[in-house]
Every structure is written in C-alpha cells, then in structure tokens.
Amino acid sequence: MIPSAFDYVAPSTVEEAVEALASGGEDVKVMAGGQSLIPVLRLRLAAPSLVVDLSNLEELSGVHDDGDSLLIGAMTTHYEVQRDHLIREHAALIAEATETVADPQVRHRGTFGGSIAHADPAGDLLAPVLALDATMIIQGPNGRREVPAAEFFVDYFTTALAPDELLIEVRVPKRTGWGAHYEKFNRVAQAWSIVAVAAAVNVSGGQIVEARVGLTNMGPTPVRAHAVEQALVGQPATAEVINAAAAHAAEGTSPSSDGNADQEYREHLARVLTGRALNAAVVA
Amino acid sequence: MRLEHQFTVPAPIDVVWPALMEPERVAPCMPGATLTGVDGQTFTGNVKVKLGPVTLLYKGSGEFAETDEQAHRTVIKASGKDTRGNGTASATVSVQLSEAGESTNVAVETDLSVTGRPAQFGRGLISEVSGRIIGEFASCLGTRLASEQAGNEQEEAVVQEGGATAQEDVPAQAAPEKPPQHLRAVPPRPEAEPIDLLGTAGLPVLKRVAPLALALAVLLIVVRYWRNR
C-alpha cells in the first residue's frame, strides 16, 4: 500500500500548474482532491513520475454568479457544492447529485472539477453536468478554451483534456425554479452507481415546458435520454405521461455487463429510475 | 473471455498471409505495443495499457503456436506480466483467412484472460477495454494490409469491421490470482526499473527520522541539564 516514488509539486497559480504539466511529460498526473488518485497510487496501479497537486489554487475554489449562468470553480469541494445557495437555487440538480457522492469524508476532500476530469462512467456529476448543458473551461499552454459537456466526455476515464491542460471552471446555465432529482441505484451506501438518472424538469401551469435527463453508467460516457425528453415536452406533468416517457430511457444506450449487472438489467434500471427521478423532480 | 472480430482486407489471400506471418509487421498494430525481439516463431515485447489514472505495462512473449499454411490459419499465443506486479494477461489469438474474390476475409478469435488487480479495477471495465484494444488491433491490421496492397493504387483501405462481440464465458474478473484485499504491503520491485535509493527510501526515511532525532537530542539535553542541577 505504499506508492511508487514520484515527484511532487504544489503550484500556487494556474499558470505554474500548466507549466508543471508541460514539463512533466507523459507520466504526469494532476491531483485535485485525490479521492480517486490516491487509492490507485497506493495499489500501484498508477505510477506517475510527477504529481501536480492543485490544492493551493484557491482561485479555483468557489461558486460565482455570472449573469445567466453560474461559474463553479474546479477545486470547489463536493461539500461546498452541496451547501451552496446559488447552486441550490439555479442548478439544484447538481446539488442533488453531489449529495449522493460517496461519503461525508470523501465529499469534504473530493472536488467538483476533479470528479469531472476523472470521467469515471459511474461518477455521479457527469450526467447532471451533461443534462444541464454545462461548459468546461480549460486552461492550457496556449490559453483558455471552452468545451461543451457533450463533447468533453470521450470514453472511459477519457476527456477532451490534453495532458498539459487543466479543467479550471465549469459554466452551468441557470435553470431557476426547475424541479430536479438524482435517482441513484447502488447496493451499499458508498458503492458506485450501478445506474443513476439525473432529471431536471421545467413545469409551468401543470405542463412540462422542458425536460433534461442524463444517465450515469449506461455507457463509456454519460448519455442524454433524448427520447424521454422529447416525449415529455408540452405534456401534462402526470405520472402516466412520465412513466410512458421513461419507457424510452434505454434507447440508444450500450451499457456494459459486469459483476454488478448485465446489460439488460442496466437497461431495465434506466427505465425504472428515470420514472422515479422524473416523478420526484416534478414534485420538487 | 472470448472476443470475436471480423474484417475484410481488399487484398488477395496470397498477399495477406505472408504479411500476417511477420511479427514486425503485425506488432505495430497492437495499441501500446513494442516488439523487443523476434526469434523464429517466438517474439518478445511490451504492451502498455492506459485507462484513466491506471497504467499497466505488460512484458512478455508470444509464439506462433500453430500455423497451417494450406488452411490459412494461425494461432498466436502470448502472455505477459505487469512490471509492477499487478498480475498477468494472456491471450490466444486464432486468425483464419478466407478467400473472397480479390479480397480476404479475416476472422480473429481471441481468448483473453486478465488476472490480478486490473481484473477488479473499474468494476469489470478491463474486459470492455481489452475488447476494444483487440478491436483496434484488428482494424489496424486490416488497414495496414490493405494499404500495403494498394501501393500505387492510392486507394484508401476499406475495412469493414464486423460487430465485435464479447461473451464472457469465463468471467475474467472472477478469477483473480488473489483477492485485492490481501495485497502485499510492497510488491516486489521489477528488475527493469532502476532503483534510486535516495529517491525511494533515503529522503523520506531521513525526513521521518530527523524530527525524532531532534526530539531525542532535546530530551537528552534537558535530562542532562536536570541532572546537573
């Protein structure tokens, strides 16, 4: 349980961090809260030559109001996210999902940006960020660029981030007054999601104006359940409508089979959990 | 775990077959692979697999276990060990060529087993990922053989990849060498990795021992002072 030897730097500015990444070559690894990296280091499944620790980058921590959207700093901890009143008000889905991440200890150390950049298909923040059409703000040696969530998640544990780039902020469009719910299915409290569903619904006068549904662990990347969303628009917010729409949840997905669940079971879970998430969201 | 891939190479079977028999031409198609030596029917090499934060470097060897030139069928057996003691990977790859006019159909059947920690990591993801690696290998092989054939025809290789199917008849992740909960504290160091004594042990030990030494010295001074009074 002792990691292989590695060099360690803890830069104090984003620019220094990017420089450190560029100098580190192929085997450099970024550490945010370390809640995923430290375990794999200790198991010696990873042996980077250099670890760049971002914990001194206070500029990357916190949530800011930016007009039509919120800017969530990559180093904001899950604990901070779940208690933030701006997120509660304008992006409740993110707060709901964050509450389900691992346990309180992990939520105090783990970060919003770290979780997204890690891109574990069972990670709970990916689907909400995708469903809400968030934009990733990335800094690299050639300055900043923005990548929409739909293009950011590429594959298992793989994102649009280049090895010398950092995710510094996430821009989440405000969806004030929307109902939101994250329905997670796992067997024991701290386990990864076998499947989870992130749902946000805008209901006005009993009618569904817009719905956004993201699925966790239904493929190598988070996916949107577009068929469900389309089936809901303009319909009354009733359980019958929602349950009928939820039947489309697994369309176009290709979940993997593993020791926790096979493909058919995951598809079944997606349908059932989508119904639950939407029913809870319209009430919320 | 069994994986099946099928593709078509737009080259006649007489061209495809000899190309397949040369490790030097086949190896570059394996993602992350380096060939370190070829000796007749056997070869040695490394395969580096990256999955998010996890990096595995398998070192091993392989051989053309069966070769039937008449039937255009060969079986390659390869196995390797992770250099940091994270278990083993082994594969038996059967390649069957069949003539289809000016083209050649290639059927690749792989029996893959991964043991040790990587088999557990990522809740079974490793099977998915290794399936993808083999898929990439198969499609690269197709493209490469085709472009060699195309030569001055300058045509883009058209590779039709049959749907890759993975059936887990033998649950790979259910057969680890030992459960990961009982890991040895320090896995044996691979010979290939240069050992930097100061880097690995010297400095941290010094850092841990230094405060203790300082505390002892202070205590000693205090005790002496006490006695001298």
Coordinates of C-alpha atoms in Angstrom, one line a residue, chain A residues 29 115-123 126 152-160 216-222 253-258 263 266, chain B residues 49-54 121-133 136 166 168:
Chain A
K29 CA -0.8 13.3 -13.1
S115 CA -14.6 14.3 -10.4
I116 CA -15.5 15.6 -13.8
A117 CA -11.9 15.4 -15.2
H118 CA -11.6 11.8 -13.8
A119 CA -14.6 10.9 -16.0
D120 CA -15.4 7.7 -14.3
P121 CA -18.6 6.5 -16.1
A122 CA -20.1 5.7 -12.7
G123 CA -19.2 9.2 -11.4
L126 CA -21.1 13.7 -15.2
F152 CA -16.0 16.8 -23.2
F153 CA -16.6 13.2 -22.3
V154 CA -14.8 11.0 -24.8
D155 CA -14.6 7.5 -23.4
Y156 CA -14.0 5.6 -20.2
F157 CA -11.9 7.8 -18.0
T158 CA -11.1 9.9 -21.0
T159 CA -12.0 13.5 -21.7
A160 CA -11.2 16.2 -24.2
T216 CA -25.0 7.6 -15.3
N217 CA -23.1 4.4 -16.1
M218 CA -25.2 3.5 -19.2
G219 CA -22.1 3.5 -21.5
P220 CA -18.5 4.6 -21.5
T221 CA -19.6 8.2 -21.1
P222 CA -22.7 9.9 -19.6
T253 CA -27.6 3.3 -25.0
S254 CA -25.0 0.5 -24.8
P255 CA -24.3 -0.3 -21.2
S256 CA -21.6 -2.8 -20.3
S257 CA -22.2 -6.0 -18.4
D258 CA -20.1 -6.7 -15.3
Q263 CA -26.7 -5.1 -20.0
R266 CA -29.0 -1.9 -16.6
Chain B
V49 CA -2.3 -0.1 -21.4
K50 CA -3.6 3.2 -20.1
L51 CA -7.0 3.5 -18.6
G52 CA -7.6 6.9 -16.9
P53 CA -5.2 7.1 -14.0
V54 CA -4.2 3.5 -14.3
F121 CA -10.4 -2.4 -11.2
G122 CA -13.2 -0.4 -12.6
R123 CA -15.9 -3.0 -11.9
G124 CA -15.2 -5.2 -14.9
L125 CA -14.2 -2.4 -17.2
I126 CA -11.0 -4.1 -18.1
S127 CA -12.9 -6.7 -20.2
E128 CA -14.5 -3.9 -22.1
V129 CA -11.2 -2.1 -22.6
S130 CA -9.3 -5.2 -23.7
G131 CA -12.1 -6.0 -26.2
R132 CA -11.6 -2.5 -27.6
I133 CA -7.8 -2.9 -27.8
E136 CA -8.3 -1.6 -32.7
A166 CA -17.7 -10.2 -26.3
E168 CA -17.9 -13.7 -21.1

